[in-house]
mmCIF file of C-alpha atoms in Angstrom:
data_model
loop_
_atom_site.group_PDB
_atom_site.id
_atom_site.type_symbol
_atom_site.label_atom_id
_atom_site.label_comp_id
_atom_site.label_asym_id
_atom_site.label_seq_id
_atom_site.Cartn_x
_atom_site.Cartn_y
_atom_site.Cartn_z
ATOM 1 C CA UNK A 281 0.000 0.000 0.000
ATOM 2 C CA UNK A 282 1.347 3.423 -0.971
ATOM 3 C CA UNK A 283 1.088 6.094 1.706
ATOM 4 C CA UNK A 284 0.707 9.792 1.056
ATOM 5 C CA UNK A 285 1.678 12.419 3.613
ATOM 6 C CA UNK A 286 -0.067 15.329 1.904
ATOM 7 C CA UNK A 287 -3.397 16.401 3.447
ATOM 8 C CA UNK A 288 -6.599 15.920 1.497
ATOM 9 C CA UNK A 289 -9.208 18.657 2.043
ATOM 10 C CA UNK A 290 -12.949 18.109 1.733
ATOM 11 C CA UNK A 291 -15.006 21.313 1.945
ATOM 12 C CA UNK A 292 -18.757 21.107 2.258
ATOM 13 C CA UNK A 293 -21.583 23.573 2.915
ATOM 14 C CA UNK A 294 -20.588 26.784 4.620
ATOM 15 C CA UNK A 295 -17.041 25.832 5.429
ATOM 16 C CA UNK A 296 -17.159 22.618 7.408
ATOM 17 C CA UNK A 297 -14.212 20.482 6.516
ATOM 18 C CA UNK A 298 -12.368 17.315 7.404
ATOM 19 C CA UNK A 299 -8.708 16.476 6.815
ATOM 20 C CA UNK A 300 -7.464 12.922 6.263
ATOM 21 C CA UNK A 301 -3.783 12.115 6.800
ATOM 22 C CA UNK A 302 -2.448 8.811 5.649
ATOM 23 C CA UNK A 303 0.974 7.558 6.644
ATOM 24 C CA UNK A 304 2.637 10.450 8.488
ATOM 25 C CA UNK A 305 2.255 13.750 10.305
ATOM 26 C CA UNK A 306 2.101 16.984 8.264
ATOM 27 C CA UNK A 307 3.910 20.239 8.974
ATOM 28 C CA UNK A 308 2.298 23.258 10.617
ATOM 29 C CA UNK A 309 1.970 25.107 7.315
ATOM 30 C CA UNK A 310 -0.025 22.245 5.780
ATOM 31 C CA UNK A 311 -2.373 22.411 8.750
ATOM 32 C CA UNK A 312 -2.824 26.178 8.529
ATOM 33 C CA UNK A 313 -3.929 26.389 4.920
ATOM 34 C CA UNK A 314 -7.070 24.164 5.280
ATOM 35 C CA UNK A 315 -8.057 26.034 8.447
ATOM 36 C CA UNK A 316 -7.658 29.426 6.799
ATOM 37 C CA UNK A 317 -9.521 28.299 3.690
ATOM 38 C CA UNK A 318 -12.451 26.982 5.683
ATOM 39 C CA UNK A 319 -12.535 30.058 7.936
ATOM 40 C CA UNK A 320 -12.650 32.375 4.925
ATOM 41 C CA UNK A 321 -15.548 30.444 3.389
ATOM 42 C CA UNK A 322 -17.436 30.572 6.678
ATOM 43 C CA UNK A 323 -16.826 34.344 7.076
ATOM 44 C CA UNK A 324 -17.960 35.060 3.522
ATOM 45 C CA UNK A 325 -21.103 33.012 4.033
ATOM 46 C CA UNK A 326 -21.966 34.862 7.267
ATOM 47 C CA UNK A 327 -21.286 38.178 5.529
ATOM 48 C CA UNK A 328 -23.681 37.242 2.739
ATOM 49 C CA UNK A 329 -26.396 36.412 5.291
ATOM 50 C CA UNK A 330 -25.802 39.724 7.125
ATOM 51 C CA UNK A 331 -26.067 41.687 3.884
ATOM 52 C CA UNK A 332 -29.410 40.109 3.089
ATOM 53 C CA UNK A 333 -30.769 41.009 6.530
ATOM 54 C CA UNK A 334 -29.299 44.522 6.939
ATOM 55 C CA UNK A 335 -29.544 45.835 3.391
ATOM 56 C CA UNK A 336 -27.090 48.257 1.731
ATOM 57 C CA UNK A 337 -25.544 49.398 5.051
ATOM 58 C CA UNK A 338 -23.554 46.204 5.304
ATOM 59 C CA UNK A 339 -21.280 46.959 2.310
ATOM 60 C CA UNK A 340 -18.666 48.395 4.689
ATOM 61 C CA UNK A 341 -18.640 45.120 6.613
ATOM 62 C CA UNK A 342 -18.142 43.213 3.398
ATOM 63 C CA UNK A 343 -15.156 45.320 2.302
ATOM 64 C CA UNK A 344 -13.513 45.067 5.716
ATOM 65 C CA UNK A 345 -13.988 41.308 5.615
ATOM 66 C CA UNK A 346 -12.436 41.007 2.163
ATOM 67 C CA UNK A 347 -9.498 43.226 3.198
ATOM 68 C CA UNK A 348 -8.854 41.171 6.327
ATOM 69 C CA UNK A 349 -8.911 37.938 4.342
ATOM 70 C CA UNK A 350 -6.461 39.356 1.785
ATOM 71 C CA UNK A 351 -4.043 40.488 4.501
ATOM 72 C CA UNK A 352 -4.273 37.098 6.206
ATOM 73 C CA UNK A 353 -3.534 35.264 2.978
ATOM 74 C CA UNK A 354 -0.580 37.566 2.248
ATOM 75 C CA UNK A 355 1.000 37.033 5.665
ATOM 76 C CA UNK A 356 0.581 33.277 5.457
ATOM 77 C CA UNK A 357 1.997 33.222 1.935
ATOM 78 C CA UNK A 358 5.147 35.092 3.003
ATOM 79 C CA UNK A 359 5.509 32.862 6.061
ATOM 80 C CA UNK A 360 5.233 29.645 4.085
ATOM 81 C CA UNK A 361 7.718 30.851 1.472
ATOM 82 C CA UNK A 362 10.182 31.770 4.215
ATOM 83 C CA UNK A 363 9.815 28.396 5.944
ATOM 84 C CA UNK A 364 10.238 26.566 2.644
ATOM 85 C CA UNK A 365 13.405 28.488 1.774
ATOM 86 C CA UNK A 366 14.823 27.927 5.257
ATOM 87 C CA UNK A 367 14.150 24.196 5.106
ATOM 88 C CA UNK A 368 15.730 23.997 1.659
ATOM 89 C CA UNK A 369 18.849 25.794 2.898
ATOM 90 C CA UNK A 370 19.161 23.504 5.913
ATOM 91 C CA UNK A 371 18.706 20.366 3.831
ATOM 92 C CA UNK A 372 21.199 21.625 1.252
ATOM 93 C CA UNK A 373 23.779 22.373 3.935
ATOM 94 C CA UNK A 374 23.304 18.949 5.523
ATOM 95 C CA UNK A 375 23.186 16.723 2.468
ATOM 96 C CA UNK A 376 25.265 18.539 -0.174
ATOM 97 C CA UNK A 377 28.644 18.641 1.454
ATOM 98 C CA UNK A 378 30.211 18.041 -1.954
ATOM 99 C CA UNK A 379 28.181 19.398 -4.846
ATOM 100 C CA UNK A 380 27.857 17.112 -7.839
ATOM 101 C CA UNK A 381 26.536 19.745 -10.257
ATOM 102 C CA UNK A 382 29.297 22.155 -11.242
ATOM 103 C CA UNK A 383 26.860 24.140 -13.347
ATOM 104 C CA UNK A 384 24.555 24.867 -10.368
ATOM 105 C CA UNK A 385 26.629 25.394 -7.205
ATOM 106 C CA UNK A 386 23.845 27.205 -5.320
ATOM 107 C CA UNK A 387 24.093 30.153 -2.994
ATOM 108 C CA UNK A 388 25.878 28.199 -0.235
ATOM 109 C CA UNK A 389 28.973 27.472 -2.287
ATOM 110 C CA UNK A 390 31.222 29.971 -0.390
ATOM 111 C CA UNK A 391 30.504 27.988 2.758
ATOM 112 C CA UNK A 392 30.731 24.519 1.201
ATOM 113 C CA UNK A 393 33.827 25.244 -0.892
ATOM 114 C CA UNK A 394 35.502 27.484 1.694
ATOM 115 C CA UNK A 395 38.595 25.237 1.922
ATOM 116 C CA UNK A 396 39.223 24.977 -1.812
ATOM 117 C CA UNK A 397 37.529 27.905 -3.572
ATOM 118 C CA UNK A 398 39.943 30.718 -2.760
ATOM 119 C CA UNK A 399 43.158 29.646 -1.085
ATOM 120 C CA UNK A 400 43.790 26.681 -3.408
ATOM 121 C CA UNK A 401 42.531 28.472 -6.491
ATOM 122 C CA UNK A 402 44.927 30.089 -9.012
ATOM 123 C CA UNK A 403 42.812 33.268 -9.204
ATOM 124 C CA UNK A 404 41.766 35.717 -6.487
ATOM 125 C CA UNK A 405 38.605 36.817 -8.321
ATOM 126 C CA UNK A 406 35.859 34.372 -9.330
ATOM 127 C CA UNK A 407 33.001 35.528 -11.555
ATOM 128 C CA UNK A 408 29.541 33.980 -11.167
ATOM 129 C CA UNK A 409 27.388 34.335 -14.299
ATOM 130 C CA UNK A 410 23.832 32.918 -13.967
ATOM 131 C CA UNK A 411 22.294 31.347 -17.048
ATOM 132 C CA UNK A 412 18.627 32.296 -16.551
ATOM 133 C CA UNK A 413 17.931 34.773 -13.748
ATOM 134 C CA UNK A 414 19.787 36.985 -11.264
ATOM 135 C CA UNK A 415 22.739 39.250 -11.948
ATOM 136 C CA UNK A 416 26.344 38.302 -12.423
ATOM 137 C CA UNK A 417 28.723 39.007 -9.569
ATOM 138 C CA UNK A 418 32.375 38.822 -8.617
ATOM 139 C CA UNK A 419 33.560 36.853 -5.597
ATOM 140 C CA UNK A 420 36.870 38.189 -4.324
ATOM 141 C CA UNK A 421 39.262 36.280 -2.099
ATOM 142 C CA UNK A 422 42.056 38.868 -1.934
ATOM 143 C CA UNK A 423 43.134 40.264 1.410
ATOM 144 C CA UNK A 424 44.184 43.578 -0.165
ATOM 145 C CA UNK A 425 40.694 44.138 -1.552
ATOM 146 C CA UNK A 426 39.143 43.244 1.804
ATOM 147 C CA UNK A 427 41.387 45.799 3.502
ATOM 148 C CA UNK A 428 40.156 48.473 1.105
ATOM 149 C CA UNK A 429 36.523 47.528 1.716
ATOM 150 C CA UNK A 430 36.634 46.972 5.482
ATOM 151 C CA UNK A 431 39.234 49.615 6.278
ATOM 152 C CA UNK A 432 41.841 49.436 9.019
ATOM 153 C CA UNK A 433 39.976 47.033 11.269
ATOM 154 C CA UNK A 434 41.522 44.853 13.918
ATOM 155 C CA UNK A 435 40.426 41.522 12.483
ATOM 156 C CA UNK A 436 42.340 42.000 9.219
ATOM 157 C CA UNK A 437 45.540 43.490 10.659
ATOM 158 C CA UNK A 438 48.763 41.678 11.478
ATOM 159 C CA UNK A 439 51.735 42.189 13.770
ATOM 160 C CA UNK A 440 52.251 45.797 14.904
ATOM 161 C CA UNK A 441 48.937 47.103 13.589
ATOM 162 C CA UNK A 442 47.117 44.285 15.360
ATOM 163 C CA UNK A 443 48.875 45.143 18.634
ATOM 164 C CA UNK A 444 47.926 48.792 18.194
ATOM 165 C CA UNK A 445 44.280 47.915 17.564
ATOM 166 C CA UNK A 446 44.255 45.597 20.555
ATOM 167 C CA UNK A 447 45.736 48.331 22.699
ATOM 168 C CA UNK A 448 43.134 50.853 21.528
ATOM 169 C CA UNK A 449 40.205 48.482 22.052
ATOM 170 C CA UNK A 450 41.484 47.200 25.380
ATOM 171 C CA UNK A 451 41.842 49.232 28.557
ATOM 172 C CA UNK A 452 44.329 52.052 28.114
ATOM 173 C CA UNK A 453 45.431 52.130 31.755
ATOM 174 C CA UNK A 454 46.191 49.204 34.020
ATOM 175 C CA UNK A 455 48.442 48.397 36.950
ATOM 176 C CA UNK A 456 51.533 48.080 34.748
ATOM 177 C CA UNK A 457 51.139 51.604 33.377
ATOM 178 C CA UNK A 458 50.652 53.420 36.673
ATOM 179 C CA UNK A 459 54.401 54.190 37.058
ATOM 180 C CA UNK A 460 54.462 55.498 33.487
ATOM 181 C CA UNK A 461 51.408 57.668 34.186
ATOM 182 C CA UNK A 462 53.079 59.111 37.283
ATOM 183 C CA UNK A 463 56.299 59.853 35.408
ATOM 184 C CA UNK A 464 54.496 61.464 32.469
ATOM 185 C CA UNK A 465 52.320 63.523 34.821
ATOM 186 C CA UNK A 466 55.435 64.942 36.501
ATOM 187 C CA UNK A 467 57.082 65.763 33.154
ATOM 188 C CA UNK A 468 53.877 67.317 31.798
ATOM 189 C CA UNK A 469 53.443 69.458 34.917
ATOM 190 C CA UNK A 470 57.025 70.730 34.681
ATOM 191 C CA UNK A 471 56.577 71.492 30.977
ATOM 192 C CA UNK A 472 53.302 73.282 31.706
ATOM 193 C CA UNK A 473 54.842 75.403 34.449
ATOM 194 C CA UNK A 474 57.885 76.341 32.370
ATOM 195 C CA UNK A 475 55.876 77.057 29.214
ATOM 196 C CA UNK A 476 53.257 79.205 30.934
ATOM 197 C CA UNK A 477 55.878 81.056 33.026
ATOM 198 C CA UNK A 478 54.701 79.838 36.432
ATOM 199 C CA UNK A 479 58.072 78.701 37.795
ATOM 200 C CA UNK A 480 59.204 82.109 39.089
ATOM 201 C CA UNK A 481 55.813 83.107 40.481
ATOM 202 C CA UNK A 482 54.798 82.472 44.060
ATOM 203 C CA UNK A 483 51.082 82.681 43.317
ATOM 204 C CA UNK A 484 49.310 81.900 40.056
ATOM 205 C CA UNK A 485 45.736 82.964 39.310
ATOM 206 C CA UNK A 486 43.915 80.827 36.731
ATOM 207 C CA UNK A 487 40.524 82.275 35.717
ATOM 208 C CA UNK A 488 39.226 78.998 34.263
ATOM 209 C CA UNK A 489 40.766 75.740 35.434
ATOM 210 C CA UNK A 490 38.670 73.418 33.245
ATOM 211 C CA UNK A 491 40.602 74.022 29.963
ATOM 212 C CA UNK A 492 43.900 73.444 31.773
ATOM 213 C CA UNK A 493 42.688 70.195 33.333
ATOM 214 C CA UNK A 494 41.261 68.957 30.038
ATOM 215 C CA UNK A 495 44.482 69.723 28.212
ATOM 216 C CA UNK A 496 46.589 68.091 30.919
ATOM 217 C CA UNK A 497 44.417 64.953 30.879
ATOM 218 C CA UNK A 498 44.507 64.786 27.100
ATOM 219 C CA UNK A 499 48.320 64.916 27.053
ATOM 220 C CA UNK A 500 48.587 62.133 29.652
ATOM 221 C CA UNK A 501 46.149 59.917 27.738
ATOM 222 C CA UNK A 502 47.856 60.575 24.412
ATOM 223 C CA UNK A 503 51.356 59.846 25.738
ATOM 224 C CA UNK A 504 50.595 56.876 27.984
ATOM 225 C CA UNK A 505 47.600 55.319 26.250
ATOM 226 C CA UNK A 506 48.449 55.723 22.563
ATOM 227 C CA UNK A 507 52.163 56.538 22.497
ATOM 228 C CA UNK A 508 51.743 59.939 20.818
ATOM 229 C CA UNK A 509 54.603 62.388 21.510
ATOM 230 C CA UNK A 510 52.299 65.239 22.561
ATOM 231 C CA UNK A 511 53.744 67.965 24.780
ATOM 232 C CA UNK A 512 52.533 71.142 26.431
ATOM 233 C CA UNK A 513 53.047 73.992 23.955
ATOM 234 C CA UNK A 514 52.412 77.696 24.204
ATOM 235 C CA UNK A 515 49.640 79.255 22.139
ATOM 236 C CA UNK A 516 52.086 81.899 20.849
ATOM 237 C CA UNK A 517 54.299 79.200 19.325
ATOM 238 C CA UNK A 518 53.825 79.080 15.534
ATOM 239 C CA UNK A 519 55.740 75.892 14.688
ATOM 240 C CA UNK A 520 54.109 72.966 12.908
ATOM 241 C CA UNK A 521 54.444 70.689 15.935
ATOM 242 C CA UNK A 522 52.839 73.263 18.203
ATOM 243 C CA UNK A 523 50.000 73.825 15.729
ATOM 244 C CA UNK A 524 49.323 70.097 15.473
ATOM 245 C CA UNK A 525 49.357 69.560 19.228
ATOM 246 C CA UNK A 526 47.111 72.576 19.762
ATOM 247 C CA UNK A 527 44.751 71.206 17.103
ATOM 248 C CA UNK A 528 44.675 67.828 18.854
ATOM 249 C CA UNK A 529 43.854 69.540 22.134
ATOM 250 C CA UNK A 530 41.082 71.638 20.554
ATOM 251 C CA UNK A 531 39.653 68.625 18.722
ATOM 252 C CA UNK A 532 39.562 66.545 21.895
ATOM 253 C CA UNK A 533 37.719 69.247 23.855
ATOM 254 C CA UNK A 534 35.271 70.254 21.087
ATOM 255 C CA UNK A 535 34.055 66.873 19.893
ATOM 256 C CA UNK A 536 30.382 67.396 20.806
ATOM 257 C CA UNK A 537 30.117 70.948 19.306
ATOM 258 C CA UNK A 538 31.717 69.619 16.122
ATOM 259 C CA UNK A 539 28.922 67.051 15.750
ATOM 260 C CA UNK A 540 26.111 69.448 16.719
ATOM 261 C CA UNK A 541 27.015 72.655 14.834
ATOM 262 C CA UNK A 542 26.208 72.552 11.073
ATOM 263 C CA UNK A 543 28.977 73.100 8.565
ATOM 264 C CA UNK A 544 27.497 76.285 7.121
ATOM 265 C CA UNK A 545 27.841 78.029 10.512
ATOM 266 C CA UNK A 546 31.642 78.056 10.194
ATOM 267 C CA UNK A 547 31.430 80.083 6.965
ATOM 268 C CA UNK A 548 29.176 82.881 8.236
ATOM 269 C CA UNK A 549 30.467 86.426 7.506
ATOM 270 C CA UNK A 550 31.785 88.407 10.460
ATOM 271 C CA UNK A 551 30.318 91.876 11.038
ATOM 272 C CA UNK A 552 32.217 94.111 13.465
ATOM 273 C CA UNK A 553 29.822 97.088 13.403
ATOM 274 C CA UNK A 554 27.863 96.208 16.549
ATOM 275 C CA UNK A 555 26.600 98.867 18.946
ATOM 276 C CA UNK A 556 27.169 97.134 22.259
ATOM 277 C CA UNK A 557 30.795 96.473 23.194
ATOM 278 C CA UNK A 558 29.830 93.563 25.462
ATOM 279 C CA UNK A 559 27.890 91.982 22.625
ATOM 280 C CA UNK A 560 30.840 92.579 20.307
ATOM 281 C CA UNK A 561 33.338 90.912 22.633
ATOM 282 C CA UNK A 562 31.029 87.976 23.266
ATOM 283 C CA UNK A 563 30.323 87.392 19.578
ATOM 284 C CA UNK A 564 33.950 87.811 18.546
ATOM 285 C CA UNK A 565 35.003 85.204 21.097
ATOM 286 C CA UNK A 566 32.363 82.793 19.832
ATOM 287 C CA UNK A 567 33.284 83.404 16.183
ATOM 288 C CA UNK A 568 37.004 83.026 16.848
ATOM 289 C CA UNK A 569 36.247 79.841 18.761
ATOM 290 C CA UNK A 570 34.243 78.484 15.826
ATOM 291 C CA UNK A 571 37.060 79.321 13.409
ATOM 292 C CA UNK A 572 39.534 77.683 15.760
ATOM 293 C CA UNK A 573 37.460 74.493 15.844
ATOM 294 C CA UNK A 574 37.102 74.465 12.069
ATOM 295 C CA UNK A 575 40.830 74.960 11.483
ATOM 296 C CA UNK A 576 41.732 72.345 14.075
ATOM 297 C CA UNK A 577 39.569 69.694 12.420
ATOM 298 C CA UNK A 578 39.983 70.519 8.730
ATOM 299 C CA UNK A 579 43.336 72.259 8.335
ATOM 300 C CA UNK A 580 45.768 70.913 10.902
ATOM 301 C CA UNK A 581 44.561 67.385 11.579
ATOM 302 C CA UNK A 582 43.515 66.431 8.049
ATOM 303 C CA UNK A 583 46.549 68.158 6.549
ATOM 304 C CA UNK A 584 48.882 66.265 8.854
ATOM 305 C CA UNK A 585 47.154 62.981 8.043
ATOM 306 C CA UNK A 586 47.408 63.636 4.302
ATOM 307 C CA UNK A 587 51.102 64.550 4.522
ATOM 308 C CA UNK A 588 51.865 61.486 6.637
ATOM 309 C CA UNK A 589 49.992 59.231 4.240
ATOM 310 C CA UNK A 590 51.842 60.666 1.223
ATOM 311 C CA UNK A 591 55.196 60.166 2.916
ATOM 312 C CA UNK A 592 54.270 56.586 3.787
ATOM 313 C CA UNK A 593 53.179 55.801 0.220
ATOM 314 C CA UNK A 594 56.277 57.401 -1.293
ATOM 315 C CA UNK A 595 58.453 55.423 1.100
ATOM 316 C CA UNK A 596 56.669 52.210 0.097
ATOM 317 C CA UNK A 597 57.282 52.963 -3.590
ATOM 318 C CA UNK A 598 60.953 53.639 -2.995
ATOM 319 C CA UNK A 599 61.353 50.488 -0.924
ATOM 320 C CA UNK A 600 59.678 48.497 -3.702
ATOM 321 C CA UNK A 601 62.133 49.978 -6.191
ATOM 322 C CA UNK A 602 64.960 49.015 -3.875
ATOM 323 C CA UNK A 603 63.638 45.441 -3.644
ATOM 324 C CA UNK A 604 63.243 45.133 -7.410
ATOM 325 C CA UNK A 605 66.638 46.537 -8.342
ATOM 326 C CA UNK A 606 68.697 45.224 -5.416
ATOM 327 C CA UNK A 607 69.721 42.081 -7.314
ATOM 328 C CA UNK A 608 71.241 43.966 -10.269
ATOM 329 C CA UNK A 609 72.078 47.278 -8.511
ATOM 330 C CA UNK A 610 70.220 49.264 -11.156
ATOM 331 C CA UNK A 611 69.710 52.305 -8.918
ATOM 332 C CA UNK A 612 72.198 55.176 -8.992
ATOM 333 C CA UNK A 613 74.207 55.652 -5.786
ATOM 334 C CA UNK A 614 72.497 58.969 -4.984
ATOM 335 C CA UNK A 615 69.007 57.443 -5.128
ATOM 336 C CA UNK A 616 70.143 54.532 -2.998
ATOM 337 C CA UNK A 617 71.563 56.881 -0.373
ATOM 338 C CA UNK A 618 68.335 58.928 -0.317
ATOM 339 C CA UNK A 619 66.186 55.836 0.121
ATOM 340 C CA UNK A 620 68.374 54.463 2.905
ATOM 341 C CA UNK A 621 68.385 57.832 4.676
ATOM 342 C CA UNK A 622 64.581 57.974 4.599
ATOM 343 C CA UNK A 623 64.361 54.422 5.905
ATOM 344 C CA UNK A 624 66.731 55.243 8.761
ATOM 345 C CA UNK A 625 64.730 58.375 9.542
ATOM 346 C CA UNK A 626 61.530 56.333 9.807
ATOM 347 C CA UNK A 627 63.299 53.786 12.019
ATOM 348 C CA UNK A 628 64.560 56.542 14.334
ATOM 349 C CA UNK A 629 61.066 58.041 14.566
ATOM 350 C CA UNK A 630 59.581 54.650 15.397
ATOM 351 C CA UNK A 631 62.244 54.018 18.054
ATOM 352 C CA UNK A 632 61.602 57.430 19.594
ATOM 353 C CA UNK A 633 57.881 56.729 19.819
ATOM 354 C CA UNK A 634 58.563 53.316 21.370
ATOM 355 C CA UNK A 635 60.880 54.897 23.945
ATOM 356 C CA UNK A 636 58.243 57.487 24.824
ATOM 357 C CA UNK A 637 55.619 54.776 25.074
ATOM 358 C CA UNK A 638 57.614 52.371 27.265
ATOM 359 C CA UNK A 639 59.748 54.840 29.221
#
């Protein structure tokens, strides 16, 4: 005897039904469809009886009933399609560990062929071209492309960059760094006193202590937590290092105003012809503060990042040239000396930062 697991529906009258299952238990979706079908027939029949008894006023009830039935059918249709696709994916992942059809790998092939598709393949880019439907796509297994897409994230970095990311994500201060924090605090305080001219004074009056404390805390965090050689500089100093450190200090203390204030506010014209002197002083201080924030974020910080990135890329190009031509000594002696001097300069800078970090 041949058994059939599909339900057989028998609808009679106004929606009464009976379901016969032979040889197995059906799924929940196969149980829902007969119930919904019978319920809809029963509701439509009761609506027809109500329309006959109430007259034309019952048209609203009919339209609401039809709308509710349509919404119910739509929700159930989406649910059944989702369950069917999920079951198909699970069965495909369980049974098709090795696909037999090369012309139809399916959408789980990156998972199934993860050990052989990329790392043991002669090409880093694989193109998938469907025959009937869907769009063609490129599947990339190159780490360089992933770095460009994901950016400088910790999970794709190696060696020194990975240690730096781990240090940034992890706690910046612990028991091992307390002596370093104490030493840097003493050096920063001495630099602050000598720069501001407080060493020869018996009494110092500070109108606002909050900017000083914020700047002092920022320098300690930058030197001990991230290894940045930031020092206490005077506002009258016009050197590039002083401008960068002042920009870092301003950017660290004005993070929330930078996010709140729109960009067009920084470009407003300044009008000095104001009647009240108090209003003039107040507005000039606000405007100068806005210009200072804008220059700190756009001019100093971004300019320094761009210059550093250009130097790094140029150094990489020169090192590549040195690697390519080192076997035959194709480079002139002057170019070789310039490249080696730049490499030694970068090594000295890195050693200085390491000494500051682990002093």
